[in-house]
mmCIF file of C-alpha atoms and ligand atoms in Angstrom:
data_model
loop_
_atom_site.group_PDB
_atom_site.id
_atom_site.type_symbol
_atom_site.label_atom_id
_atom_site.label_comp_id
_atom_site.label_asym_id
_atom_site.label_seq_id
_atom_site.Cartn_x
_atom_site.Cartn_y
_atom_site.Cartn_z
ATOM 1 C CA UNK M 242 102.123 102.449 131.587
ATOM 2 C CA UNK M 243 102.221 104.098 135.213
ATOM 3 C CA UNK M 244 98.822 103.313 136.329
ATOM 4 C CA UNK M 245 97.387 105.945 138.962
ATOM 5 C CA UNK M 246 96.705 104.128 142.618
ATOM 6 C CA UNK M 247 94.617 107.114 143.456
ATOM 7 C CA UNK M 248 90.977 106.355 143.850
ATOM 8 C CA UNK M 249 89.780 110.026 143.227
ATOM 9 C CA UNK M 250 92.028 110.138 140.297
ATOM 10 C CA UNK M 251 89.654 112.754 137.910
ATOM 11 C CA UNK M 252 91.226 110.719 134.761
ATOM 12 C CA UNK M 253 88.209 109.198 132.323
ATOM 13 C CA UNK M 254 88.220 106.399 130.609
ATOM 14 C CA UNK M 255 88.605 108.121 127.569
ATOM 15 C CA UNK M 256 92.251 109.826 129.078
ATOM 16 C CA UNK M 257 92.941 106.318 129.554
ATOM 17 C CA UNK M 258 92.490 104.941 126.248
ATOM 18 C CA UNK M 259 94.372 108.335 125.079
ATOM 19 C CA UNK M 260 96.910 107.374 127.806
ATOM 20 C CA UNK M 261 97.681 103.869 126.135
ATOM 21 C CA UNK M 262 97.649 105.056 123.072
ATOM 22 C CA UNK M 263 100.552 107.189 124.077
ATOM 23 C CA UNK M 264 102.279 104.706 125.445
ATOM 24 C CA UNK M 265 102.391 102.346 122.924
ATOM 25 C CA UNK M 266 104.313 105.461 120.547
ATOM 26 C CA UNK M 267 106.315 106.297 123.638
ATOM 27 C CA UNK M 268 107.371 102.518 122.698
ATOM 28 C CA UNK M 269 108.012 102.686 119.783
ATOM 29 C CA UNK M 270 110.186 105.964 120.001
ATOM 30 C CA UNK M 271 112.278 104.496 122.442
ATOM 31 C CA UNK M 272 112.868 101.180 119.995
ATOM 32 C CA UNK M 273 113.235 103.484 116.689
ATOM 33 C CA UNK M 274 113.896 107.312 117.122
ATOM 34 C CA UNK M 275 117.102 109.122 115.070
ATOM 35 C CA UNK M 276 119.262 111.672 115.925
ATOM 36 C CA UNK M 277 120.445 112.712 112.097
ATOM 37 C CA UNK M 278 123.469 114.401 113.674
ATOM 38 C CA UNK M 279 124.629 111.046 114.553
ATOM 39 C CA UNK M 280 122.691 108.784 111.780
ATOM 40 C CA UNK M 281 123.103 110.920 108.420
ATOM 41 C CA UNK M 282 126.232 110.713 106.753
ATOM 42 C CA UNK M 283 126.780 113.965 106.385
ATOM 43 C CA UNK M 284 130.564 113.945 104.697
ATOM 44 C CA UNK M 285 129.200 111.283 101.779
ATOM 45 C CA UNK M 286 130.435 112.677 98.291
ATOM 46 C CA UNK M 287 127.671 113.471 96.187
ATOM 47 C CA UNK M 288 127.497 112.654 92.423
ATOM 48 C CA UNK M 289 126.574 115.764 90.740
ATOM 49 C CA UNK M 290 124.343 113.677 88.214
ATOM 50 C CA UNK M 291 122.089 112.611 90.539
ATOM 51 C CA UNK M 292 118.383 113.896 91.344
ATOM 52 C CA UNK M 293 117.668 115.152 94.688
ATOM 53 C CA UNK M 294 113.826 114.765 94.481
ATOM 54 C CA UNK M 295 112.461 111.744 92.178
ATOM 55 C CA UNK M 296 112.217 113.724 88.470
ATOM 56 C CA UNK M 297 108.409 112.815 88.645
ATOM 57 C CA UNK M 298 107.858 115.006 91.496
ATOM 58 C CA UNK M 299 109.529 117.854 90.618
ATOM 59 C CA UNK M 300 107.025 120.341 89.403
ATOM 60 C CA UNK M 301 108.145 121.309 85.719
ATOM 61 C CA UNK M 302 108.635 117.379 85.047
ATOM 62 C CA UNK M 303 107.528 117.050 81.718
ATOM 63 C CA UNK M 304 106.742 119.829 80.752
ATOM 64 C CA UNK M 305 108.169 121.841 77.160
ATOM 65 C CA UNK M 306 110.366 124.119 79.657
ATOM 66 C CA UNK M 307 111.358 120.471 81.117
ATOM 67 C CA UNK M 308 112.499 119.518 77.765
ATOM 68 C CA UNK M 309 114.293 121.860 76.832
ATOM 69 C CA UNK M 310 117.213 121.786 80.043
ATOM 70 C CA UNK M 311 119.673 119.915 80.080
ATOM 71 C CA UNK M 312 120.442 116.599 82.897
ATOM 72 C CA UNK M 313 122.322 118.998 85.086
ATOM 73 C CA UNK M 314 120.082 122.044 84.863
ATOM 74 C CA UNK M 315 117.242 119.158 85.718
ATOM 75 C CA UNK M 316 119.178 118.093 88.821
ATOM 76 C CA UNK M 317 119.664 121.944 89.759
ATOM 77 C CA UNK M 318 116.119 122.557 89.539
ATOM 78 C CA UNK M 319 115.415 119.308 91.752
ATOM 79 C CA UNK M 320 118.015 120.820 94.084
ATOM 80 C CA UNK M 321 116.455 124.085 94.400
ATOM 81 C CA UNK M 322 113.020 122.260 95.275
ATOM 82 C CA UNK M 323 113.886 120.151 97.865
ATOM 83 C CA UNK M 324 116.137 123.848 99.511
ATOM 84 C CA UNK M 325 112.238 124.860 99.462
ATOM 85 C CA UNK M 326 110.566 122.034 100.566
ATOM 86 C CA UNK M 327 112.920 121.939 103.600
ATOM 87 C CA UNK M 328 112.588 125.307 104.075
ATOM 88 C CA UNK M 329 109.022 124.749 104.461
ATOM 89 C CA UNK M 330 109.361 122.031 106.280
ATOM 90 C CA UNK M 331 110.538 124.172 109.069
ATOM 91 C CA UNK M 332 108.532 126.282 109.585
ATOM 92 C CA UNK M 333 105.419 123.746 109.728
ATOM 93 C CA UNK M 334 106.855 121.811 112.258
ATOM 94 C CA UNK M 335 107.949 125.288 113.824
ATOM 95 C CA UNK M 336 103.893 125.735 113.582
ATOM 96 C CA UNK M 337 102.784 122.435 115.483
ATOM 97 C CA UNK M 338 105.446 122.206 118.153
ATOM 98 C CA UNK M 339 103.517 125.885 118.720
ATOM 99 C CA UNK M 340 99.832 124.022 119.324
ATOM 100 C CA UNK M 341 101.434 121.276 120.725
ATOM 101 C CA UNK M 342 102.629 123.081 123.674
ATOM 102 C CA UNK M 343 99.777 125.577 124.057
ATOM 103 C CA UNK M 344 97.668 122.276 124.481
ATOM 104 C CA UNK M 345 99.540 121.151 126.855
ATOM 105 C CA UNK M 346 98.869 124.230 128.838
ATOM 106 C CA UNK M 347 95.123 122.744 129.702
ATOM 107 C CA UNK M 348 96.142 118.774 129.796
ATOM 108 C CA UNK M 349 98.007 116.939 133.010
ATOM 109 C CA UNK M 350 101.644 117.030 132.815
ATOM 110 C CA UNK M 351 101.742 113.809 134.421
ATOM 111 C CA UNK M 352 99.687 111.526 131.760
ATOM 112 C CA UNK M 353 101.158 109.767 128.919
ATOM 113 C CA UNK M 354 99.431 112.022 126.000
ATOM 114 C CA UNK M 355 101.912 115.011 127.292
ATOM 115 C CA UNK M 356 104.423 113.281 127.737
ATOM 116 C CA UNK M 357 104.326 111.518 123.888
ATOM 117 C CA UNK M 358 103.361 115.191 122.762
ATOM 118 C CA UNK M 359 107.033 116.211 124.027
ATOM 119 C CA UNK M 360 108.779 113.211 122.785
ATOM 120 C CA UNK M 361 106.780 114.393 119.324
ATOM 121 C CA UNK M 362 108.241 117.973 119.881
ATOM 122 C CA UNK M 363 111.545 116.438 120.496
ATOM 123 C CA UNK M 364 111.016 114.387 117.121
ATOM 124 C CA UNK M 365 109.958 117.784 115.209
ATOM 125 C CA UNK M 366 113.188 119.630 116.893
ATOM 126 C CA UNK M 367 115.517 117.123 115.318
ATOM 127 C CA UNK M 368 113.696 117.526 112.147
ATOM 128 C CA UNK M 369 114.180 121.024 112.001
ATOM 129 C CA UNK M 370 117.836 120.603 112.289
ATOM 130 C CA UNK M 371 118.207 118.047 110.207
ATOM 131 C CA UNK M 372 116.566 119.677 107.648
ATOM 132 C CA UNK M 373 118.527 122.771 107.968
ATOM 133 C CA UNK M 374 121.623 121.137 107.650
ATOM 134 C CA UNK M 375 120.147 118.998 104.401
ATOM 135 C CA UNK M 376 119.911 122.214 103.072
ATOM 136 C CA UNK M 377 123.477 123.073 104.015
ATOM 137 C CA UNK M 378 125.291 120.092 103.096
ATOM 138 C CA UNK M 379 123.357 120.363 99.487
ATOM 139 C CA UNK M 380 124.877 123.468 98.659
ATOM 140 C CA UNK M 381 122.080 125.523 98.884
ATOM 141 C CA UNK M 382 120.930 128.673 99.933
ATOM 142 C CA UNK M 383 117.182 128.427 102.471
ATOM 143 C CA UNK M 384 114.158 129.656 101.398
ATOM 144 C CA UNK M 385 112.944 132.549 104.216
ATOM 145 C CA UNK M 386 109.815 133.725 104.753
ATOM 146 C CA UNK M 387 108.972 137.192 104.189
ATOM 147 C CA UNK M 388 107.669 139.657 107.069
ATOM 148 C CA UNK M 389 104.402 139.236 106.055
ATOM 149 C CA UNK M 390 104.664 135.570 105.013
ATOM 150 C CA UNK M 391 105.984 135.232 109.002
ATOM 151 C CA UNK M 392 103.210 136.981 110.488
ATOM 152 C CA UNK M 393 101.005 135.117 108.779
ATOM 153 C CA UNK M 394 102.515 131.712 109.164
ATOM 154 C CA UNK M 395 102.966 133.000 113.089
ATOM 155 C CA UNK M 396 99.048 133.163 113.079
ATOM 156 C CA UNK M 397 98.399 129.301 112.615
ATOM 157 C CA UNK M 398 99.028 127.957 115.979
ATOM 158 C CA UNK M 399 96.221 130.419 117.261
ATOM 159 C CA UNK M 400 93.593 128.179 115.316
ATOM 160 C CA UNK M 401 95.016 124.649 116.393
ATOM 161 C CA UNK M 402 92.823 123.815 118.707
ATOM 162 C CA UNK M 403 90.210 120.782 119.790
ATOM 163 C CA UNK M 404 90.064 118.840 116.883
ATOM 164 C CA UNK M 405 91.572 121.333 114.343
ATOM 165 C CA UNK M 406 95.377 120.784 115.909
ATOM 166 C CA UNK M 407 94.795 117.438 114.825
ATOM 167 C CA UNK M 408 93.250 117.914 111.718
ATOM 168 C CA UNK M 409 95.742 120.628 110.748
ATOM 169 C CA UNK M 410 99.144 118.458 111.328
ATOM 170 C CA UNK M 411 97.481 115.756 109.344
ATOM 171 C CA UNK M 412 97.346 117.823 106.540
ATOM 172 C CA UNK M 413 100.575 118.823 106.805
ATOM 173 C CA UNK M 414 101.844 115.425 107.503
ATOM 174 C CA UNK M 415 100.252 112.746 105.629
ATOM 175 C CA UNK M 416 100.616 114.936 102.106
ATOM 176 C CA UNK M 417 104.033 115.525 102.439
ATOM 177 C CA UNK M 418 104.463 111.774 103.889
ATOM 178 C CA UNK M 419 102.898 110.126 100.661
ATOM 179 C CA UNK M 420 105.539 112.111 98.568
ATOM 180 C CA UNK M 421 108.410 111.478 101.311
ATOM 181 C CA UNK M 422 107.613 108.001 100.702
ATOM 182 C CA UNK M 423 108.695 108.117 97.073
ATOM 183 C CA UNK M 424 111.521 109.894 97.758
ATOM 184 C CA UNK M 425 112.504 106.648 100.622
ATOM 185 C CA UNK M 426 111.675 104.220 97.836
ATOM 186 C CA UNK M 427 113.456 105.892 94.853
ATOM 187 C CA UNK M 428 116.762 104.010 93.498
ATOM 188 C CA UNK M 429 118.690 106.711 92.056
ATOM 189 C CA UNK M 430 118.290 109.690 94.599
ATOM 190 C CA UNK M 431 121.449 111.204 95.895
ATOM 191 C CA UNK M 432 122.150 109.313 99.403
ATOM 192 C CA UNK M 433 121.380 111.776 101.901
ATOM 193 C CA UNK M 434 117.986 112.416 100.569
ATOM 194 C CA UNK M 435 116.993 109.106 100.744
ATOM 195 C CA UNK M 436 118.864 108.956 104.887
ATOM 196 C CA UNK M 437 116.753 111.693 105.633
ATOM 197 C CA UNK M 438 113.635 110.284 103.994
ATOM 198 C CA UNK M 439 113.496 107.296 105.710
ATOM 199 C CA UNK M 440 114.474 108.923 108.896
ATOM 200 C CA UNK M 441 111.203 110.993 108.555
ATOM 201 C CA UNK M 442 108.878 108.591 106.883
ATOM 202 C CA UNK M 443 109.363 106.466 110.357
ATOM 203 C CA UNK M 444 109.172 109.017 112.986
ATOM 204 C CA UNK M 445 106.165 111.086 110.854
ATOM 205 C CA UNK M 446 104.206 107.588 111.171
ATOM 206 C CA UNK M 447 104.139 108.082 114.831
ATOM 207 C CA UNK M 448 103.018 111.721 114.538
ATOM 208 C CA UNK M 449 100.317 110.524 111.963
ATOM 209 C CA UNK M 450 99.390 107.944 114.212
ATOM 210 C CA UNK M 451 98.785 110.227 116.992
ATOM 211 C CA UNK M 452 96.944 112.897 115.178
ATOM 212 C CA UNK M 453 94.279 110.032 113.868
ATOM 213 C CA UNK M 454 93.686 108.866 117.287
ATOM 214 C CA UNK M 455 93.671 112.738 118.556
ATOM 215 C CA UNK M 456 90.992 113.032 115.575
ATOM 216 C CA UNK M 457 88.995 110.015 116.336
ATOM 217 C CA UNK M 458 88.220 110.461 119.967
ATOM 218 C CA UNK M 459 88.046 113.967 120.081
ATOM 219 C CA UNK M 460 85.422 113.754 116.963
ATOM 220 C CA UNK M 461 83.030 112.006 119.439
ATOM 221 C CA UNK M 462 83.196 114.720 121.948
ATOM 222 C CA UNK M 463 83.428 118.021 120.435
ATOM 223 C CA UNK M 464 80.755 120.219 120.015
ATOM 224 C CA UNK M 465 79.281 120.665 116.890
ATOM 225 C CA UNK M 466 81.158 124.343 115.996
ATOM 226 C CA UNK M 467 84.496 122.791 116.558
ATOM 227 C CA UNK M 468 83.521 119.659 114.604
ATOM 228 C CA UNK M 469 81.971 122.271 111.654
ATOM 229 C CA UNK M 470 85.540 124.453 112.378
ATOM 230 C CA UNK M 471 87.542 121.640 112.024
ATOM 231 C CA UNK M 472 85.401 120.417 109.177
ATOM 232 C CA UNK M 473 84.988 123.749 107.013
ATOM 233 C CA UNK M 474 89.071 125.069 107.286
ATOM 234 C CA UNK M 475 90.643 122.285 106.747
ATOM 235 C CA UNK M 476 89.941 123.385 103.386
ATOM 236 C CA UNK M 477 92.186 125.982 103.865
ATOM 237 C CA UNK M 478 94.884 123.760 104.089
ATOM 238 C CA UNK M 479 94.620 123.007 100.556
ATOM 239 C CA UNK M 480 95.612 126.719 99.454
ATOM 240 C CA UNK M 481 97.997 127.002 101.529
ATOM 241 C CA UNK M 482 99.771 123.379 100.434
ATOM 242 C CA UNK M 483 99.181 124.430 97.388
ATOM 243 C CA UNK M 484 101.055 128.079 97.327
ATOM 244 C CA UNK M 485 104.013 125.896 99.348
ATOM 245 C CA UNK M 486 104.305 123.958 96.078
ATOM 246 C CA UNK M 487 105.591 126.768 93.996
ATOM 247 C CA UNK M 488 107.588 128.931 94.194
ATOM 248 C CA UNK M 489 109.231 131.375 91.880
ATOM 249 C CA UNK M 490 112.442 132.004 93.696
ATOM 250 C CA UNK M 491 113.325 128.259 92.529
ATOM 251 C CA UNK M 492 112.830 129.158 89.197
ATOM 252 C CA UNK M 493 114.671 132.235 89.359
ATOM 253 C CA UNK M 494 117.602 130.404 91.056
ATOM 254 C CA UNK M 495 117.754 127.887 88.301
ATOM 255 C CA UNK M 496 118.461 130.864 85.447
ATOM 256 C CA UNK M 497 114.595 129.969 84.523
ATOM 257 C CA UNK M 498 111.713 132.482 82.929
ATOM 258 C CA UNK M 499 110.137 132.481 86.300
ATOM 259 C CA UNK M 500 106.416 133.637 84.914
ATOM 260 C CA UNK M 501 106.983 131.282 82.178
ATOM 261 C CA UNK M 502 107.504 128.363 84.333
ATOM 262 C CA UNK M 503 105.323 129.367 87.133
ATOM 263 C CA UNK M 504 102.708 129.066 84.402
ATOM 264 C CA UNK M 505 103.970 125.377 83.093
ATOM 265 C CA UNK M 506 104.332 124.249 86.314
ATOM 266 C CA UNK M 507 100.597 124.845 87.295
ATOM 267 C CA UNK M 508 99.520 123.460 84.319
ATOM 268 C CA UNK M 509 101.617 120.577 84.333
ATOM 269 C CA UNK M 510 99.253 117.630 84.441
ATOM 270 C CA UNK M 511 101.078 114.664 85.435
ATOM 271 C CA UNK M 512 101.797 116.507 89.662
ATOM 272 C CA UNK M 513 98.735 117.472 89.526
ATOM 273 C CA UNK M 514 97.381 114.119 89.615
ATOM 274 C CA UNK M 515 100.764 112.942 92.062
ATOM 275 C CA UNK M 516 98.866 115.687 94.204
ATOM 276 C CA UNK M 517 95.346 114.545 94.293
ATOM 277 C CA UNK M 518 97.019 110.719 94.647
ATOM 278 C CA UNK M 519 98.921 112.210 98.001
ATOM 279 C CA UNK M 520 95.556 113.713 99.181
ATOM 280 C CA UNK M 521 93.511 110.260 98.991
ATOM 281 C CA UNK M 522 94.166 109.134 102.087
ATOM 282 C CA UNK M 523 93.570 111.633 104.014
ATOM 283 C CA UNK M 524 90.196 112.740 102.086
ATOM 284 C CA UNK M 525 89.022 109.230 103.119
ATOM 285 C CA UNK M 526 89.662 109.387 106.550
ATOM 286 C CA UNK M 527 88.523 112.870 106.966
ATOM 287 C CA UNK M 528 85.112 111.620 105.120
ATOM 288 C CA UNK M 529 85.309 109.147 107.539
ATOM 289 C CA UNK M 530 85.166 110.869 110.603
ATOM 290 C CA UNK M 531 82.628 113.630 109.291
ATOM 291 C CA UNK M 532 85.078 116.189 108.521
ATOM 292 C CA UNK M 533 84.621 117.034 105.032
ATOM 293 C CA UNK M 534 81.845 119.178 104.477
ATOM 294 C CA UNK M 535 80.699 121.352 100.893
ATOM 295 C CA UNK M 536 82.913 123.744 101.575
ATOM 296 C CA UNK M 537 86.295 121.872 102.491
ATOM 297 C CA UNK M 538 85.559 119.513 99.529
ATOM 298 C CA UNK M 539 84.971 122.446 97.112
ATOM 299 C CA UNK M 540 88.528 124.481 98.400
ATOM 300 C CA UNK M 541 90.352 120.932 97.929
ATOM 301 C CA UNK M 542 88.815 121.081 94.669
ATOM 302 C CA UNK M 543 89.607 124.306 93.753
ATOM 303 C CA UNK M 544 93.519 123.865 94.693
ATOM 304 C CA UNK M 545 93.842 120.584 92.981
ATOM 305 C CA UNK M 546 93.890 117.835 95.226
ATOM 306 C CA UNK M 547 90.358 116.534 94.306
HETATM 307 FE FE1 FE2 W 775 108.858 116.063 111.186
HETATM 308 FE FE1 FE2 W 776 105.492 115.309 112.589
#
């Protein structure tokens, strides 16, 4: 860590702390970073009977709809869903590089913190591409946002602020990351999902990493509105994960009844509770810190991750 000589350096000793923080992920992204164009296999032959999301995640898995396809219309279906989770992907990282760099508009560009925050933006960039070219080298066709669906999604950034930013990429992050995990872990994925996986399982720690510290010293310090903002949307998170998770253009790619499944697919008992399993973690740590309040904890509820 460059350590300022300046005696009227304005730092605190809480942009210090946030300082070594930084510098212990700059660390580790200079030991363990990925550049997928490089580190994914891209020209690997893929075996036509194999899933490319676990079966247990994919959302009709077990249902009467899900017993009634065949293997291969199984493994098209688990195709189609991880085109749209990628596709989604995207656009949420698309979303925090956003905050990330309006942040940075108010912070030092010489301290640590800004300087991990770009080497997370970096990260993200890489991500996107990777993603898109997952989707590419899959076969499949992306999942776009509407007009509307764009506006909206363009809106986000404008509430990460303070401690929201933080709190919103968590949610993002360490939901997806508990189901990216079993994806990593999986024996009998096709091979680039499980590359891609464990390329973003590692470099998402980092990011997750971040955010909690970003959430636990900023939670000391913020006023009580933007602890009771932060507190109060983040419940909004859970509708919007929750639309992300279905989607009937997958349905209707597959040749599928796409009301009838849509309707399975909600029901379907056994993601459901995969979904309030993903959301434990983060539920405890935003109890933790004083960030769940009636009304968060009743939209979680409401959406199915409690
Ligand atoms: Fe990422
Ligand atoms: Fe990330």
């Amino acid at each position: 860590m460059t350590a300022s000589t300046d005696a009227t350096d304005p730092r605190t000793a809480n942009a210090a702390a946030r300082d070594a923080v930084a510098d212990r992920l700059i660390g580790g992204s200079l030991r363990r970073s990925y550049n997928s164009l490089i580190d994914v296999d891209w020209d690997a032959s893929q075996d036509p009977r194999l899933f490319y999301m676990p079966p247990q995640t994919i959302s009709l898995y077990g249902t009467p709809l899900w017993e009634s396809m065949s293997h291969l219309e199984r493994v098209e279906l688990s195709r189609q869903e991880l085109a749209n989770m990628l596709s989604r992907a995207v656009w949420f990282e698309n979303t925090l590089n956003q905050g990330l760099l309006r942040a940075m508009l108010y912070q030092d560009p010489t301290s640590r913190t800004v300087q991990y925050a770009l080497t997370e933006i970096g990260d993200e960039t890489r991500h996107m591409i990777m993603f898109s070219r997952v989707i590419t080298a899959i076969g499949a066709l992306p999942y776009r946002l509407s007009t509307l669906e764009a506006m909206t999604v363009q809106s986000f950034p404008f509430f990460y602020r303070g401690l929201f930013l933080w709190v919103a990429a968590l949610c993002g992050e360490e939901v997806i990351d508990d189901a990216q995990r079993n994806y990593a872990r999986h024996p009998d994925l096709q091979p680039i999902v499980a590359q891609i996986m464990r390329i973003h399982v590692t470099e998402e720690a980092r990011h997750i990493r971040y955010a909690r510290e970003g959430v636990r010293r900023r939670v000391q310090h913020a006023p009580w509105w933007e602890r009771q903002f932060a507190a109060t949307a983040n419940g909004a998170a859970g509708f919007v994960l929750r639309r992300l998770m279905y989607d009937r253009r997958v349905y209707e790619r597959c040749g599928l009844d796409a009301g009838e499944a849509m309707r399975q697919a909600r029901a379907n008992e056994q993601v459901n509770a995969r979904r309030r399993e993903a959301f434990e973690g983060l539920h405890g740590f935003l109890s933790e810190n004083g960030l769940m309040n009636p009304v968060s904890r009743l939209l979680w509820r409401r959406f199915g991750f409690l």
